[in-house]
Coordinates of C-alpha atoms in Angstrom, one line a residue:
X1 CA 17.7 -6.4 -9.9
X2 CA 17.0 -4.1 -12.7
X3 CA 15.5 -1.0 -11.9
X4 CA 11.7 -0.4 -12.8
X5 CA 9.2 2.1 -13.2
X6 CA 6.4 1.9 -10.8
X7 CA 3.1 3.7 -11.6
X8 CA 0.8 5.0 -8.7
X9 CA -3.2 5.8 -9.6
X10 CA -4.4 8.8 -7.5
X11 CA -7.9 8.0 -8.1
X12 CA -11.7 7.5 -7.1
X13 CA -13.7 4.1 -6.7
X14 CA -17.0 3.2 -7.7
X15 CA -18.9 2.1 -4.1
X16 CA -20.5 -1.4 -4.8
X17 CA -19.3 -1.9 -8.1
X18 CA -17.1 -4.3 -8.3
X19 CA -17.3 -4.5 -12.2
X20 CA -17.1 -1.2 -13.1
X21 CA -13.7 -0.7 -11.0
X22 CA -12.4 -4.0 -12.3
X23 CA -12.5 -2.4 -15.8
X24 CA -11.2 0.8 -14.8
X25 CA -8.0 -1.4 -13.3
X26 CA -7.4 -3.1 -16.5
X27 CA -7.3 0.2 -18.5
X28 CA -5.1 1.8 -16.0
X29 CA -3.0 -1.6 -16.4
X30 CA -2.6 -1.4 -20.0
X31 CA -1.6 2.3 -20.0
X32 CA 1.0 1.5 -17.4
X33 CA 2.3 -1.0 -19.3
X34 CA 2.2 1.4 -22.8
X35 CA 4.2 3.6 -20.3
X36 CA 7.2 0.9 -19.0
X37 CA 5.5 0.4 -15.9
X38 CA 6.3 -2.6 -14.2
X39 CA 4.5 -2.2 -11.4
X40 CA 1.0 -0.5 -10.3
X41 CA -0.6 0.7 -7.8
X42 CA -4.2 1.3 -6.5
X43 CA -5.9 2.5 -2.9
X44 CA -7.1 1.0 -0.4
X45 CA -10.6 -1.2 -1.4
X46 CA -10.5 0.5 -4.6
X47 CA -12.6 -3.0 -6.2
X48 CA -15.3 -2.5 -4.3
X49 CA -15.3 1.3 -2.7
X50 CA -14.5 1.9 0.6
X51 CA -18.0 2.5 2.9
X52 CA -20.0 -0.5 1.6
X53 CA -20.4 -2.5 4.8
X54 CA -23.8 -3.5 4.1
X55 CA -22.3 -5.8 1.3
X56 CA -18.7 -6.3 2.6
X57 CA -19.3 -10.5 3.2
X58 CA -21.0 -10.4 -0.5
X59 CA -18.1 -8.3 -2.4
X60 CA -15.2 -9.7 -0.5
X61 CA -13.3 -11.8 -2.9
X62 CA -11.7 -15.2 -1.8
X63 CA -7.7 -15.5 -1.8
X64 CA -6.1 -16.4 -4.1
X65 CA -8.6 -17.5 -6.6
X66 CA -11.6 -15.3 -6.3
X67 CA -12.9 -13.9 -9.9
X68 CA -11.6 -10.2 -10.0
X69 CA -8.2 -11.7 -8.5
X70 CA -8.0 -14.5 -12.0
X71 CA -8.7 -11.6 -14.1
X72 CA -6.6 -9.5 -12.9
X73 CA -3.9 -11.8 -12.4
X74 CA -4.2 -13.1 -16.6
X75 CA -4.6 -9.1 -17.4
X76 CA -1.1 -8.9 -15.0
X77 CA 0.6 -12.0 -16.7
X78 CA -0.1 -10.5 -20.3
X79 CA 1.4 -7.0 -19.6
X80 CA 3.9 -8.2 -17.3
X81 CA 2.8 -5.7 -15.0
X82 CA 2.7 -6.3 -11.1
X83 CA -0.7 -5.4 -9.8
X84 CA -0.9 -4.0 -5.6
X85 CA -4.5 -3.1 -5.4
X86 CA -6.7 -2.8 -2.1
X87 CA -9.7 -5.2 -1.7
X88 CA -12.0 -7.0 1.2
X89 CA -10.7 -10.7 1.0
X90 CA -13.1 -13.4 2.3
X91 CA -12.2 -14.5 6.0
X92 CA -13.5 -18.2 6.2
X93 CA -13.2 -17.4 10.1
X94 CA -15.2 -14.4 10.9
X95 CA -15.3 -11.1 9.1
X96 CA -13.6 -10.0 5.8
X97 CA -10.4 -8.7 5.9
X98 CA -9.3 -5.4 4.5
X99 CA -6.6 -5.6 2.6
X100 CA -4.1 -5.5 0.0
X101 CA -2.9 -7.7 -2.7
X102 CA 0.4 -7.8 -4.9
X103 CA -0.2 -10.0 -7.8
X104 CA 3.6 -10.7 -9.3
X105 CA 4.1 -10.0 -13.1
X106 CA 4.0 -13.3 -13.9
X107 CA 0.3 -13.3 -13.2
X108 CA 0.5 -15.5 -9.7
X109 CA -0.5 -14.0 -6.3
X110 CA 2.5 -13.3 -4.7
X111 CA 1.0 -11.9 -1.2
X112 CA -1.6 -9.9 0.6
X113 CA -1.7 -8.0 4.4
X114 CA -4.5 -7.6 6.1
X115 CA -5.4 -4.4 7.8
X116 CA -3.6 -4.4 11.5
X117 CA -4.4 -1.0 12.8
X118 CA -7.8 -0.2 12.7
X119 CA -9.2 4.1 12.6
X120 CA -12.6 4.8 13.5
X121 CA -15.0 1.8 14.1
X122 CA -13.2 -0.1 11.3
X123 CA -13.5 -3.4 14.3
X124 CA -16.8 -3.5 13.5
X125 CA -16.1 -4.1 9.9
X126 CA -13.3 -6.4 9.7
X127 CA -11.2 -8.4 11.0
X128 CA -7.7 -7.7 11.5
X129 CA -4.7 -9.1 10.2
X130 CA -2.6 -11.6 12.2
X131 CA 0.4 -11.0 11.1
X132 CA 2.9 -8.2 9.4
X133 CA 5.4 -9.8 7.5
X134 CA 7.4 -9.3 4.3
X135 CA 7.5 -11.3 0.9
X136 CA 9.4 -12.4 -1.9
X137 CA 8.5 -10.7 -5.6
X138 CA 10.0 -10.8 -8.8
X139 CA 11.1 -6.7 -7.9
X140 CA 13.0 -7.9 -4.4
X141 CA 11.5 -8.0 -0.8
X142 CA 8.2 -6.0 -0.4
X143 CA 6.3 -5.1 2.4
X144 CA 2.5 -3.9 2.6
X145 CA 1.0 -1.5 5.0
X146 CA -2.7 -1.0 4.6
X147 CA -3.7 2.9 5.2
X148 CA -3.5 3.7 9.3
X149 CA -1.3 0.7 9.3
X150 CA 1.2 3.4 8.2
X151 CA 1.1 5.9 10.9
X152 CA 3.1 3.5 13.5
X153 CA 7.1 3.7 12.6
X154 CA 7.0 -0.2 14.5
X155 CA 4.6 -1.0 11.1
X156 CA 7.5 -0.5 8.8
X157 CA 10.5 -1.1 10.9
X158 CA 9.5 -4.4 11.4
X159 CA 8.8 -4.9 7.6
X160 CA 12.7 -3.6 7.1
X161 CA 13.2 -5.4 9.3
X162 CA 12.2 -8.5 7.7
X163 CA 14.4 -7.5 4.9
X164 CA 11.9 -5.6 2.8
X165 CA 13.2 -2.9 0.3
X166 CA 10.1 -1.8 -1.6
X167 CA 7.4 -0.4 0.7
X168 CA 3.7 -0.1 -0.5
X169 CA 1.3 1.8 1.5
X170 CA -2.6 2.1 0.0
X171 CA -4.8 4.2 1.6
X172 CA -8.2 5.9 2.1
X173 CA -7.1 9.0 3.9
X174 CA -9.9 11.7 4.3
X175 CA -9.6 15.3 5.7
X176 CA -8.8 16.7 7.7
X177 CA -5.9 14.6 8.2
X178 CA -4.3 16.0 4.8
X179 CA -0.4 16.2 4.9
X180 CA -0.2 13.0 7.5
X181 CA 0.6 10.6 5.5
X182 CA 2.9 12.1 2.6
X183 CA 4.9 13.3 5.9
X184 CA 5.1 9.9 7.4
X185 CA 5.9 7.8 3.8
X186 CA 8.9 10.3 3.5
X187 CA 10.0 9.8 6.7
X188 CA 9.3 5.9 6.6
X189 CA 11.4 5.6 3.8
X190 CA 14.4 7.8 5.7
X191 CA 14.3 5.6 8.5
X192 CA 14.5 2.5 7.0
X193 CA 16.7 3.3 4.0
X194 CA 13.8 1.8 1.8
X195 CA 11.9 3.1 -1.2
X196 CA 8.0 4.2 -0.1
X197 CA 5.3 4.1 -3.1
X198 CA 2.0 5.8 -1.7
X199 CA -1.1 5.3 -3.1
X200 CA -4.2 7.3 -2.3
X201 CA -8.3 8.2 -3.2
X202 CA -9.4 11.4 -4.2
X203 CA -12.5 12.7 -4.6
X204 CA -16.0 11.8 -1.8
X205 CA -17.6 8.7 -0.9
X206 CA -20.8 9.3 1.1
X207 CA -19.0 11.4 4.5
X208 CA -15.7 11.0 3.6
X209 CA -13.9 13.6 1.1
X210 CA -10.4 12.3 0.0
X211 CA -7.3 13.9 0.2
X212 CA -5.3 12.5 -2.0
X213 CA -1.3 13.5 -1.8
X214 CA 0.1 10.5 -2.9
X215 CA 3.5 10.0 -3.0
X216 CA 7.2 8.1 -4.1
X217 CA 9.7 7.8 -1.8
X218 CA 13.6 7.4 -2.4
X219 CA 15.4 5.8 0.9
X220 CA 16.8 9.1 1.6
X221 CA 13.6 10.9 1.6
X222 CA 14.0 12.4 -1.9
X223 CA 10.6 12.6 -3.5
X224 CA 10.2 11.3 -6.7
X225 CA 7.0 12.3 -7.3
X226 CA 3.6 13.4 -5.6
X227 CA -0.1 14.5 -6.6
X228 CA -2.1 17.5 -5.5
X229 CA -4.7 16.8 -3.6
X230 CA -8.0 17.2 -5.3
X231 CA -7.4 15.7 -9.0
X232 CA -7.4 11.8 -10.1
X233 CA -3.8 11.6 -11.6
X234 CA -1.4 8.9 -12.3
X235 CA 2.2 9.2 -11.1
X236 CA 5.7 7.2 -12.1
X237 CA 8.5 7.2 -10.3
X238 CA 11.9 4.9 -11.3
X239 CA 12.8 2.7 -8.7
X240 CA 16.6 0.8 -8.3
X241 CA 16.6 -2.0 -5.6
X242 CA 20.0 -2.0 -5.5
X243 CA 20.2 1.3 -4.3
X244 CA 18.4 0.7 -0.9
X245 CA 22.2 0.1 0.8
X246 CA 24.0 2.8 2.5
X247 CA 27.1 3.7 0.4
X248 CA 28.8 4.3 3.5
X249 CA 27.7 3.8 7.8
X250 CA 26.1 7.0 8.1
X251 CA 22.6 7.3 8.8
X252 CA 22.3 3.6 9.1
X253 CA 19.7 3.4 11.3
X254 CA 18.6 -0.5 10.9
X255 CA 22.2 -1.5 11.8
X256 CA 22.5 1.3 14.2
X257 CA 20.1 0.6 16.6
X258 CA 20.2 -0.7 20.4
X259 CA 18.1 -2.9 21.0
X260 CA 18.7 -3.5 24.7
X261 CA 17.9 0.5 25.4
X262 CA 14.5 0.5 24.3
X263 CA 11.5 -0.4 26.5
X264 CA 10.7 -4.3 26.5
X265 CA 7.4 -3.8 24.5
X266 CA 9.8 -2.9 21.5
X267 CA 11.5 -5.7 21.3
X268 CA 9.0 -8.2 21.9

C-alpha cells in the first residue's frame, strides 16, 4: 500500500441540521482533497449534532443508502477521498444506532460500528452495537471505535487483533475529561503497533462544552499531529501501512502475549 495523507476536522456541528452539516462536509471534502488527502475525518454524530434525542428516529439515516450517505458517497467517488464521519443510522429493530461510517474512495460504503460502550444515559438513546470487528478498505484493515468505545484497551486489541492497521476513533468528548482521550489514542496505538487518527468536537452544544485535542498516532506513539483544545482546526498527518510491522521482536506485544495467564473473561 502506498502511503496517504489523512485529514482530521477538529470542528463543531450544527444540532438538527442535517443540511447545513452535510454542506459543511463536502467543503471540508474538497479542501482535503486540494490538500492530497486521501482520507477524512469527522466526530462523532457530526450530520446531525450530538444532543438531538427528540429527533434521533427522524434524522437517523438508513445504511447504506440513506440520502446524506449517496451524497456523500458521489462527493467521496469524485475526489477520491475516503469519508469516516459519525451519524445515528436507522435500527429497523429498536432504537438508532450511534455510529460511524467509512465510505471507501471509490464512493461505496465500506463499513460502519455502532456504539458498544455507552457514557452517561446514552442506553436510553441508542441501541448498541452487536459486534466490534474490523474491515477491508482500499487503505488496508481498519477498525472503528466510536467515542467511550475508546477508553477500554479490549476495544482496540480485539480490532488488532482482527488484523486492523489503521485505527479511527470519533468522538464527542466534553470536559472535564480533557487529556483522556489523546492519552489513551497514543497509547492505543503503542500497544497494538497500529496507527491511531483521532477525531474530536470543539466548541458547546446545549450542557456539554467540547474539548477538542484531537490527535494522529504513529504505532510507536510518535504524534504526528494534534489540536488545541478550544479552536475548530483541520489537521494532516501522512500515514504508511506498511510500516505498522515491528522491524525487529521488541515491543511486540500482539505476538507477545499469553493468553493462558490472563483471567477467562479475556479470552472469551
Amino acid at each position: 500500500m502506498s502511503p496517504f495523507t489523512a485529514c482530521i476536522v477538529q470542528t463543531t456541528s450544527l444540532p438538527y441540521d442535517k443540511q447545513g452539516n452535510l454542506d459543511r462536509a463536502l467543503r471540508a471534502m474538497e479542501a482535503a482533497a486540494a490538500r492530497g488527502a486521501s482520507l477524512i475525518l469527522f466526530p462523532e454524530m457530526f450530520l446531525t449534532g450530538y444532543l438531538i434525542r427528540d429527533q434521533l428516529a427522524q434524522l437517523a439515516e438508513p445504511y447504506p443508502n440513506g440520502p446524506a450517505l449517496t451524497v456523500l458517497g458521489q462527493k467521496a467517488k469524485a475526489l477520491s477521498l475516503g469519508v469516516v464521519m459519525g451519524m445515528p443510522l436507522a435500527n429497523p429493530g429498536g432504537k438508532p444506532y450511534n455510529a460511524v461510517v467509512m465510505i471507501d474512495r471509490d464512493g461505496t460504503p465500506a463499513g460502519f460500528q455502532a456504539k458498544t460502550h455507552f457514557f452517561g444515559g446514552e442506553e436510553k438513546m441508542f441501541a448498541p452495537g452487536t459486534s466490534l470487528r474490523a474491515f477491508d478498505t482500499s487503505f488496508g484493515r481498519m477498525g472503528i471505535l466510536v467515542c467511550y468505545d475508546g477508553e477500554f484497551p479490549e476495544t482496540a486489541r480485539s480490532l488488532a487483533l482482527d488484523g486492523a492497521k489503521l485505527i479511527c476513533m470519533c468522538a464527542a468528548n466534553m470536559s472535564p475529561y480533557e487529556d483522556y482521550h489523546f492519552l489513551y489514542m497514543r497509547t492505543r496505538a503503542m500497544e497494538n503497533h497500529a496507527y491511531t487518527l483521532y477525531c474530536n468536537y470543539v466548541g458547546d452544544e446545549k450542557r456539554f462544552h467540547y474539548c477538542g485535542q484531537s490527535g494522529a498516532f504513529h504505532p510507536t506513539g510518535r504524534i504526528l499531529a494534534e489540536a488545541g483544545t478550544q479552536e475548530e482546526t483541520t489537521l494532516y498527518a501522512l500515514i504508511d501501512m506498511e510500516d505498522t510491522t515491528a522491524p525487529d521482536d521488541f515491543l511486540n506485544y500482539l505476538h507477545h502475549r499469553q493468553p493462558q495467564l490472563y483471567h477467562p473473561a479475556l479470552c472469551r
